[in-house]
Short mmCIF file of C-alpha atoms and ligand atoms in Angstrom, two decimals:
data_model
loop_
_atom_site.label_atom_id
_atom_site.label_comp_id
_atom_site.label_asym_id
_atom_site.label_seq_id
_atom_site.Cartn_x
_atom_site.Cartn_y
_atom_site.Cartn_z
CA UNK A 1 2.54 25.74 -11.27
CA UNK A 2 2.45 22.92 -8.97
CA UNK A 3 -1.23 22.03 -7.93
CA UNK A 4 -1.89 20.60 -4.33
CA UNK A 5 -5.15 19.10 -2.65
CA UNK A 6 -5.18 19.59 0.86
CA UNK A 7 -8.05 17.72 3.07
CA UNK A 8 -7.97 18.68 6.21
CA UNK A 9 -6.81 21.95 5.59
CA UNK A 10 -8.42 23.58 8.48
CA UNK A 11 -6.33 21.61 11.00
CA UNK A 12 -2.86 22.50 12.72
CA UNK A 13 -0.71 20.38 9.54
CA UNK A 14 -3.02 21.28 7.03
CA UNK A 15 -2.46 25.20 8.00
CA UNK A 16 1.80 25.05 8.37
CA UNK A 17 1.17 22.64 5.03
CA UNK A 18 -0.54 25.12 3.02
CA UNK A 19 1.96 27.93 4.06
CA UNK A 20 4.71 25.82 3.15
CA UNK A 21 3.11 24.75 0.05
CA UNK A 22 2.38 28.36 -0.98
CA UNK A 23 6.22 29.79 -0.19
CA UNK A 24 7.30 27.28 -2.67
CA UNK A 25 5.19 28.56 -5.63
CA UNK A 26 2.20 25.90 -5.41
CA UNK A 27 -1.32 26.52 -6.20
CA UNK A 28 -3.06 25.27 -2.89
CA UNK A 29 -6.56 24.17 -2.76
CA UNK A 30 -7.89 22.98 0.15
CA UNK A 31 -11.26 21.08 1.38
CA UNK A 32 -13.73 22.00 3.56
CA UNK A 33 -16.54 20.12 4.69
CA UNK A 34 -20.08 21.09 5.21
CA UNK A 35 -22.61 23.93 5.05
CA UNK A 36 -21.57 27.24 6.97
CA UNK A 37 -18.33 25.32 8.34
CA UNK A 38 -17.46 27.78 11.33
CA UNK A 39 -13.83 27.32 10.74
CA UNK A 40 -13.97 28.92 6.74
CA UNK A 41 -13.79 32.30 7.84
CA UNK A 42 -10.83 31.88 9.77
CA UNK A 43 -9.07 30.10 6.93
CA UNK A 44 -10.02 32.73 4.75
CA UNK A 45 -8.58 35.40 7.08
CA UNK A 46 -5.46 33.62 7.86
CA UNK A 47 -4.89 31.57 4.13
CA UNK A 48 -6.48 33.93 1.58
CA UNK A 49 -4.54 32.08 -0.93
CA UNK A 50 -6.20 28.87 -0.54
CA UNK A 51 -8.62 27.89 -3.08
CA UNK A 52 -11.47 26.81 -1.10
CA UNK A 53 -13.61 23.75 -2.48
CA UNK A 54 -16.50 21.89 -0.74
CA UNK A 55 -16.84 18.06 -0.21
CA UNK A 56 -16.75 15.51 2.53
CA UNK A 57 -14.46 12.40 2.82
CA UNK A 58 -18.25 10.37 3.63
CA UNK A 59 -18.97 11.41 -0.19
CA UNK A 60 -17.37 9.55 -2.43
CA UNK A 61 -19.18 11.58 -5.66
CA UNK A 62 -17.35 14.93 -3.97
CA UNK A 63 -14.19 13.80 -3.55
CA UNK A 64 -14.35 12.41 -7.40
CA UNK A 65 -15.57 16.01 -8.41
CA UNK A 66 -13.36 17.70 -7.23
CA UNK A 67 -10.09 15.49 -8.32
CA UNK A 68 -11.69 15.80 -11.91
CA UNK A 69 -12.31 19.96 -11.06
CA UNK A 70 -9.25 20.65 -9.68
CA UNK A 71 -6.71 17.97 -11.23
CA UNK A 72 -4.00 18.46 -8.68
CA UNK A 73 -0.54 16.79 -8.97
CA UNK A 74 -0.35 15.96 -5.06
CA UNK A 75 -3.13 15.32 -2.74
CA UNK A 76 -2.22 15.31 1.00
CA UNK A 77 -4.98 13.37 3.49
CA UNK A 78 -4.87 14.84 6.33
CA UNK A 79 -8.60 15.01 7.48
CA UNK A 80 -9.46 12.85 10.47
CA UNK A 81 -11.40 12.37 13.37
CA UNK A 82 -7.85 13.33 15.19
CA UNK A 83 -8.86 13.08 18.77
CA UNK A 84 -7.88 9.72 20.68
CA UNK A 85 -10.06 10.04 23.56
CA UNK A 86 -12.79 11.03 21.30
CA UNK A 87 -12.27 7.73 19.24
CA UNK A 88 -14.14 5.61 21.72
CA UNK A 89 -17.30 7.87 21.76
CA UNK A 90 -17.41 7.58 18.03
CA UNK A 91 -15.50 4.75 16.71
CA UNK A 92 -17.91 4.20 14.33
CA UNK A 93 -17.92 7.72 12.70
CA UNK A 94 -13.97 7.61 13.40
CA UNK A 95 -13.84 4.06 11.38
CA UNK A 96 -15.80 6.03 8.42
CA UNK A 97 -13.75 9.66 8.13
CA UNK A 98 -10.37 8.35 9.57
CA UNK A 99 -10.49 5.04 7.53
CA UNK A 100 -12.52 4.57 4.72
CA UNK A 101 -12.24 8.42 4.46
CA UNK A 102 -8.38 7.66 3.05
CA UNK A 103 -9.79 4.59 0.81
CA UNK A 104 -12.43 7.25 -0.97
CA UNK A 105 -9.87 9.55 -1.39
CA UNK A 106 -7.66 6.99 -3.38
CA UNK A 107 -10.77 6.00 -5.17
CA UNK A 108 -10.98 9.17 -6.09
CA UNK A 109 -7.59 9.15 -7.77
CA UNK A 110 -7.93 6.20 -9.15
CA UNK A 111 -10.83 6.45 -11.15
CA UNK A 112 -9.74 10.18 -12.31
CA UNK A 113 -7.26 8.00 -14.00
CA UNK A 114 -9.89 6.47 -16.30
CA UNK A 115 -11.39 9.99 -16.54
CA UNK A 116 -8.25 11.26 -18.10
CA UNK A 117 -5.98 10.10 -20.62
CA UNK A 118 -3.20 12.22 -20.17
CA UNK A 119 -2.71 10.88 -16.65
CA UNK A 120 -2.27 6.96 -17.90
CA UNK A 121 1.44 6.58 -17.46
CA UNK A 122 0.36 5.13 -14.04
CA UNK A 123 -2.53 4.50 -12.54
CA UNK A 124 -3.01 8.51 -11.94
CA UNK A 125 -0.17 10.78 -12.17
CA UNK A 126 -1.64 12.16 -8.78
CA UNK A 127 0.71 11.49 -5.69
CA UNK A 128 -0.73 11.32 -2.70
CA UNK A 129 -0.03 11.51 0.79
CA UNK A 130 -1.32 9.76 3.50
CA UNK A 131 -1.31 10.97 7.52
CA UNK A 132 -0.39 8.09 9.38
CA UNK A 133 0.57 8.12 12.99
CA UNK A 134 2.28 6.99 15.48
CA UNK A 135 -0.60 5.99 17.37
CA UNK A 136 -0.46 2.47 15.00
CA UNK A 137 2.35 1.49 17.37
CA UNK A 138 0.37 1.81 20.15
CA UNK A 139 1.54 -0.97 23.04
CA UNK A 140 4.63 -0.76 21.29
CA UNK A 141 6.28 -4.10 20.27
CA UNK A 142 10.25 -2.73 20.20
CA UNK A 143 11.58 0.41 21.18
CA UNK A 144 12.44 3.22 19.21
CA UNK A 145 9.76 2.61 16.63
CA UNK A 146 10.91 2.11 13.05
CA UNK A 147 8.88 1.63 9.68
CA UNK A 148 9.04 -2.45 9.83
CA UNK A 149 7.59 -1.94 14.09
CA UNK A 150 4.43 -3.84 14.07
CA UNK A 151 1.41 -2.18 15.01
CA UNK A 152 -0.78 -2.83 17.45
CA UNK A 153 -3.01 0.39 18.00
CA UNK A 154 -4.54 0.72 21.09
CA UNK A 155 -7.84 3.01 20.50
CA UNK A 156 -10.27 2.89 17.73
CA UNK A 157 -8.51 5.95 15.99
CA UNK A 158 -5.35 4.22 16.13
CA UNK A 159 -7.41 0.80 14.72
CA UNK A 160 -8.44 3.26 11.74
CA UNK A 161 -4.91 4.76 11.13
CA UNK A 162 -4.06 1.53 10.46
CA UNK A 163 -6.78 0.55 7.97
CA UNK A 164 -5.81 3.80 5.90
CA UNK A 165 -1.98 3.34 6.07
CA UNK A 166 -2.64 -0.13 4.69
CA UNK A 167 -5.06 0.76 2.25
CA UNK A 168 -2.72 3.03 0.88
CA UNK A 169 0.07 0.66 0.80
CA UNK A 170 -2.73 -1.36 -1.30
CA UNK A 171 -3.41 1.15 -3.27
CA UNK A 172 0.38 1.75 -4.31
CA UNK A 173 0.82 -1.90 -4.73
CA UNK A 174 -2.79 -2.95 -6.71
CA UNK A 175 -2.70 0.23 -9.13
CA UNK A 176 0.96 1.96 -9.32
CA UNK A 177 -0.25 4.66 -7.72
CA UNK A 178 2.47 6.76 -6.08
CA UNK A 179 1.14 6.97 -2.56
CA UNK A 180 2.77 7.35 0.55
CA UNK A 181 2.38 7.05 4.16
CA UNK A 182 3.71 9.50 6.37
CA UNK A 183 4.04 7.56 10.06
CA UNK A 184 3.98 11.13 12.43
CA UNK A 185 4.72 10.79 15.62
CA UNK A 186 3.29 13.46 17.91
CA UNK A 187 3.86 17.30 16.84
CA UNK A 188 2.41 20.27 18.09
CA UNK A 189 2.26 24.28 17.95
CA UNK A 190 0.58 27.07 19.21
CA UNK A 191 -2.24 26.06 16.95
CA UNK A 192 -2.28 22.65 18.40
CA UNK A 193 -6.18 22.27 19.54
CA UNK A 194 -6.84 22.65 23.00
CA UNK A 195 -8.38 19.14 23.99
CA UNK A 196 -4.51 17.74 23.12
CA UNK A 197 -2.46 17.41 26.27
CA UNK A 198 0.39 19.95 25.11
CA UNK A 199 -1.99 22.92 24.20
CA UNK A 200 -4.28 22.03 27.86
CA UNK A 201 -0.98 22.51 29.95
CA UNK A 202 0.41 25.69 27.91
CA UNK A 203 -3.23 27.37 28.12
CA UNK A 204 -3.59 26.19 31.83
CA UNK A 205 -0.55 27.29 32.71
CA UNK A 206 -0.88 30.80 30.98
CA UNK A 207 -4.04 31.14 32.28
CA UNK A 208 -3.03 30.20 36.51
CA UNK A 209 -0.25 32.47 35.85
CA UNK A 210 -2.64 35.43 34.88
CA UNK A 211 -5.53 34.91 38.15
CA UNK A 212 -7.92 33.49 35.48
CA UNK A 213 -8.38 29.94 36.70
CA UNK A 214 -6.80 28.03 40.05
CA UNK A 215 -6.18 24.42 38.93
CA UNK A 216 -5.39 22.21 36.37
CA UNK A 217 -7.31 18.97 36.02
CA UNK A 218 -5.55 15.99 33.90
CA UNK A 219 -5.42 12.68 33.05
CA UNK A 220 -2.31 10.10 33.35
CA UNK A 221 1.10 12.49 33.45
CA UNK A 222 3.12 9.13 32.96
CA UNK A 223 3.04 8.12 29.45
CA UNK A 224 5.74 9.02 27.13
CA UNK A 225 5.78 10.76 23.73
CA UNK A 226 8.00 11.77 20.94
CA UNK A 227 6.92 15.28 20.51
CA UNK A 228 8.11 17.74 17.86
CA UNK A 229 6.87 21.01 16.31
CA UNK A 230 4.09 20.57 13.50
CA UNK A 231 6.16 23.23 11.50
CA UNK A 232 8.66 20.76 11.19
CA UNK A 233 7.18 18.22 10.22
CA UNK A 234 4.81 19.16 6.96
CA UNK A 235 8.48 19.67 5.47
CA UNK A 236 8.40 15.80 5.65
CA UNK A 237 4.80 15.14 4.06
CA UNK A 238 6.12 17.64 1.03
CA UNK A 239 9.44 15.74 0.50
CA UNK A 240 7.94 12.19 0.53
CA UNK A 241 6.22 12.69 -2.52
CA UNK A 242 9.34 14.24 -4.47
CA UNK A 243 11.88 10.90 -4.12
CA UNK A 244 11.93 8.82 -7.35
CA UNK A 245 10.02 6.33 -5.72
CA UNK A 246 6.56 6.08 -2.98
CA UNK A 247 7.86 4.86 0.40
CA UNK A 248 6.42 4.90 3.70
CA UNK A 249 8.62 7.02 6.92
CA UNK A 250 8.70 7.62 10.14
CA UNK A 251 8.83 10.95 11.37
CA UNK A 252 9.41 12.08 14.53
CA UNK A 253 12.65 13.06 16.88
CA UNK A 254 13.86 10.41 18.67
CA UNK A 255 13.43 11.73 21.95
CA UNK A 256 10.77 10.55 24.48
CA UNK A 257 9.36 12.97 27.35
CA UNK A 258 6.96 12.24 30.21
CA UNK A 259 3.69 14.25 29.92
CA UNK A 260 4.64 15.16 33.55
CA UNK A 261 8.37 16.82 31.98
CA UNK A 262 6.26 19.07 29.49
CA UNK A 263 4.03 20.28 32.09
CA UNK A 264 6.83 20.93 34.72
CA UNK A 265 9.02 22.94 31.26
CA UNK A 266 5.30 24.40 30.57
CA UNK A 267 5.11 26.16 34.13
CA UNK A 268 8.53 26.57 34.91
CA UNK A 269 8.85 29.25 32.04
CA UNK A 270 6.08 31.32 33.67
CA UNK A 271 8.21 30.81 37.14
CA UNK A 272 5.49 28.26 38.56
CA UNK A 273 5.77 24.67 39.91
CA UNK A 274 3.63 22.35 38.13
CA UNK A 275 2.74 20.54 41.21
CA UNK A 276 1.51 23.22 42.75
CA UNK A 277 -1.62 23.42 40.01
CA UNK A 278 -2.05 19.99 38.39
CA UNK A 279 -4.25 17.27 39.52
CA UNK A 280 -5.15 14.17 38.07
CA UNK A 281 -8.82 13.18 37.71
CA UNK A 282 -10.17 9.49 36.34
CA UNK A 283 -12.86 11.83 33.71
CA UNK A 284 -9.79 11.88 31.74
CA UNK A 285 -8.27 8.46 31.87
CA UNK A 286 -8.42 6.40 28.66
CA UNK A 287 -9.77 2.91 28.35
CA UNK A 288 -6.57 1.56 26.71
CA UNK A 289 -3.22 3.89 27.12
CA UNK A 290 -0.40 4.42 24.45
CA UNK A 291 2.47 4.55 27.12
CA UNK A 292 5.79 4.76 25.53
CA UNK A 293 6.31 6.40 21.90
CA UNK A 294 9.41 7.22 20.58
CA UNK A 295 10.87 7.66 17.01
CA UNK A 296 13.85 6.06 14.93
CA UNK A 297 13.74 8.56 12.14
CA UNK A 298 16.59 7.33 10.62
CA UNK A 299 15.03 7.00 7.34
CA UNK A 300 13.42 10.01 6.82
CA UNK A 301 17.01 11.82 7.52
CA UNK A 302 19.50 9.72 5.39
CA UNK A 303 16.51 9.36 2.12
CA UNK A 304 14.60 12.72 2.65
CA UNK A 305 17.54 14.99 4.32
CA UNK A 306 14.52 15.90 6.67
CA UNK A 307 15.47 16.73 10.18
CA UNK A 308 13.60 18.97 12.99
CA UNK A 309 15.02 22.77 13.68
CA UNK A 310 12.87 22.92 16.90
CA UNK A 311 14.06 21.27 20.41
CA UNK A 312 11.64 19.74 22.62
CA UNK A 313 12.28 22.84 25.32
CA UNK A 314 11.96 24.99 22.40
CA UNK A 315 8.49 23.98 21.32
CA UNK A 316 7.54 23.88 24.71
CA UNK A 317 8.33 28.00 25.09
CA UNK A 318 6.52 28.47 21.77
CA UNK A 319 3.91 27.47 22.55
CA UNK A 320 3.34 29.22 26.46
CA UNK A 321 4.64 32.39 25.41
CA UNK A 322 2.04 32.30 22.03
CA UNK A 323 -0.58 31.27 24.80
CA UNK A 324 1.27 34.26 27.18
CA UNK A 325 0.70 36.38 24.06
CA UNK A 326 -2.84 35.90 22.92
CA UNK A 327 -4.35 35.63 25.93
CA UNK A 328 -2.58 39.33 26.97
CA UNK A 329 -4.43 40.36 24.02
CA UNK A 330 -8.06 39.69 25.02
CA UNK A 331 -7.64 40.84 28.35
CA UNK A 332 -6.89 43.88 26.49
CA UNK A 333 -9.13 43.56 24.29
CA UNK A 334 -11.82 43.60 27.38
CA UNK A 335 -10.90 46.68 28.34
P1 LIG B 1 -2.28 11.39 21.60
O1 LIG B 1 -0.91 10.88 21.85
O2 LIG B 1 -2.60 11.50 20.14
O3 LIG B 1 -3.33 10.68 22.34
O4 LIG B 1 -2.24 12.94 22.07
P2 LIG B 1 -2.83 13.69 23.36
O5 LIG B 1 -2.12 15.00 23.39
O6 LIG B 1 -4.32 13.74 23.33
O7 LIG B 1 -2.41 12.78 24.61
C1 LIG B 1 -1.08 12.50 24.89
C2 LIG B 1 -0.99 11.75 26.19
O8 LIG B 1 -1.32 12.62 27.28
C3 LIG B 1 -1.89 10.53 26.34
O9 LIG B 1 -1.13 9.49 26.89
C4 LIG B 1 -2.95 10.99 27.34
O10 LIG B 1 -3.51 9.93 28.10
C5 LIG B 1 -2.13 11.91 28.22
N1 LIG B 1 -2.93 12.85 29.00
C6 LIG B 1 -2.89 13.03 30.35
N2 LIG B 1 -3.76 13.97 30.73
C7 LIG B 1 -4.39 14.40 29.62
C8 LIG B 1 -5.41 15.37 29.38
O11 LIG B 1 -5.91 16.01 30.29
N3 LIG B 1 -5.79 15.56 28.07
C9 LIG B 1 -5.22 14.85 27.03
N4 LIG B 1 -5.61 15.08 25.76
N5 LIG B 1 -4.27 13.91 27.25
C10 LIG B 1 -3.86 13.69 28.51
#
């Protein structure tokens, strides 16, 4: 049986990942971080499956633990400080978990290497998979955005994406390790968390259509983005690491919407006008703003066969009418 390592499991990918993972027959362990993490229950609810082990990407010692413990065959890094906006009240902390976090991890599979004979035909016989985004394009510097685009993030997250994409790339070149990067642009799902812009205008807009709130306060509804369904995209992630050879890809669709578009598809399906509801406030302007992503995924189709199943308008309803849903439910549940 197939053995994965999932960090970051308790996040959107690493949730459609480990269901993925487990309908194809792998043994999924996944790590969470810290002492009475308030998220374990719900993964043990939703992903009873998952083997559960505890470590932190600041702890290197953990991370080397558990790759001698659990001697997986594919580790996917997907913890992060994941949260632009958040990035510049923490950049430090975000440098540490979304950076050096991926550089422990590979130090982690490199030394296991050492640690065990068996595993000597590289460097590890561990494949590994890095979460890189899009957000390394930043102000972009050619449009769409391809794997040879240059980066040039634009927040202190982005700034540490790139330090662990590279590092991996390092890593692959310095010790024959097969890692890759996946470059993600934007993807989403009714498990999106609600401080991304997506998941604020489908729970706004559920929530003004039910009489439970009167406005909806944003940031810039200009900027562009490439945005696809999550579900989608952890196909990607699980392909890259079964080609012959590590590579880096972009994956994304190749279509670019204005925040504005998904908020006017967002209340349309509830039979509002966005206009009506949404105002813009500077709290939630960004120092520096990404302002045009979109995708060439050329790559990722012709070498991986990978392509999306689920339309931009598509993910939009998705995700209002799981919003529509749930929040029916507690009202019901208050009664
Ligand atoms: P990001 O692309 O990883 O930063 O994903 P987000 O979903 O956080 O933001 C996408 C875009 O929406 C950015 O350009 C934001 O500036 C813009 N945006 C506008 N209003 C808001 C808002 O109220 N919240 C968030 N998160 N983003 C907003």
């Amino acid at each position: 049986m197939t053995r994965a390592l999932i960090t970051g499991i308790t996040g959107q990918d690493g949730f459609y990942l480990s269901e993925h993972l487990l309908g194809l027959g792998y043994d999924v362990y996944g790590l969470i971080r810290g002492q009475a993490n308030p998220k374990r229950p719900l993964l043990e609810r939703t992903l009873p499956d998952v083997h559960i082990v505890d470590g932190d990407l600041l702890d290197q010692a953990s991370l080397m633990n558990i790759i001698q413990k659990v001697k997986p065959d594919e580790v996917y890094n997907l913890a992060a400080i994941s949260f632009v906006m958040l990035s510049w009240n923490q950049p430090e902390l975000t440098g540490e978990i979304t950076g050096l976090g991926a550089l422990r991890v590979l130090e982690a599979i490199r030394l296991s290497a050492s640690a065990s004979p068996s595993r000597s035909k590289s460097a590890s016989g561990i494949k590994f998979y890095q979460a890189s985004s899009s957000e390394m394009f930043g102000k972009v510097r050619e449009t769409p955005q391809n794997e040879k685009t240059p980066f040039h993030p634009r927040s202190p997250y982005g700034v540490a994406k790139a330090y662990a994409h590279y590092i991996t790339m390092n890593y692959r070149e310095s010790y024959n390790i097969f890692a890759c990067s996946g470059i993600l642009f934007n993807h989403e799902s009714p498990r999106r968390g609600p401080e991304f812009v997506t998941r604020k205008i489908t729970q706004g807009a559920t929530r003004i259509k039910l009489g439970l709130q009167k406005e909806l306060v944003m940031g810039d509804l200009e900027p562009r983005r490439d945005w696809g369904y999550a579900g989608d995209y952890v196909r990607a992630m699980h392909l890259m690491l079964q080609q012959d050879a590590p590579d880096d890809y972009v994956v994304g669709t190749g279509e670019t919407h204005q925040i504005k578009e998904f908020a006017q598809l967002a209340f349309a399906r509830l039979g509002l006008d966005y206009r009506e509801y949404v105002r813009t406030d500077a709290q939630f302007l960004r120092p520096a703003e990404v302002d045009l992503l979109i995708a060439d995924p050329s790559k990722a189709r012709e070498k991986l066969g990978w392509k999306r199943e689920v339309s931009f308008q598509g993910l939009v309803d998705m995700m209002v009418d799981a919003d529509l849903a749930a929040e029916a439910k507690m009202q019901a549940a208050a009664v």
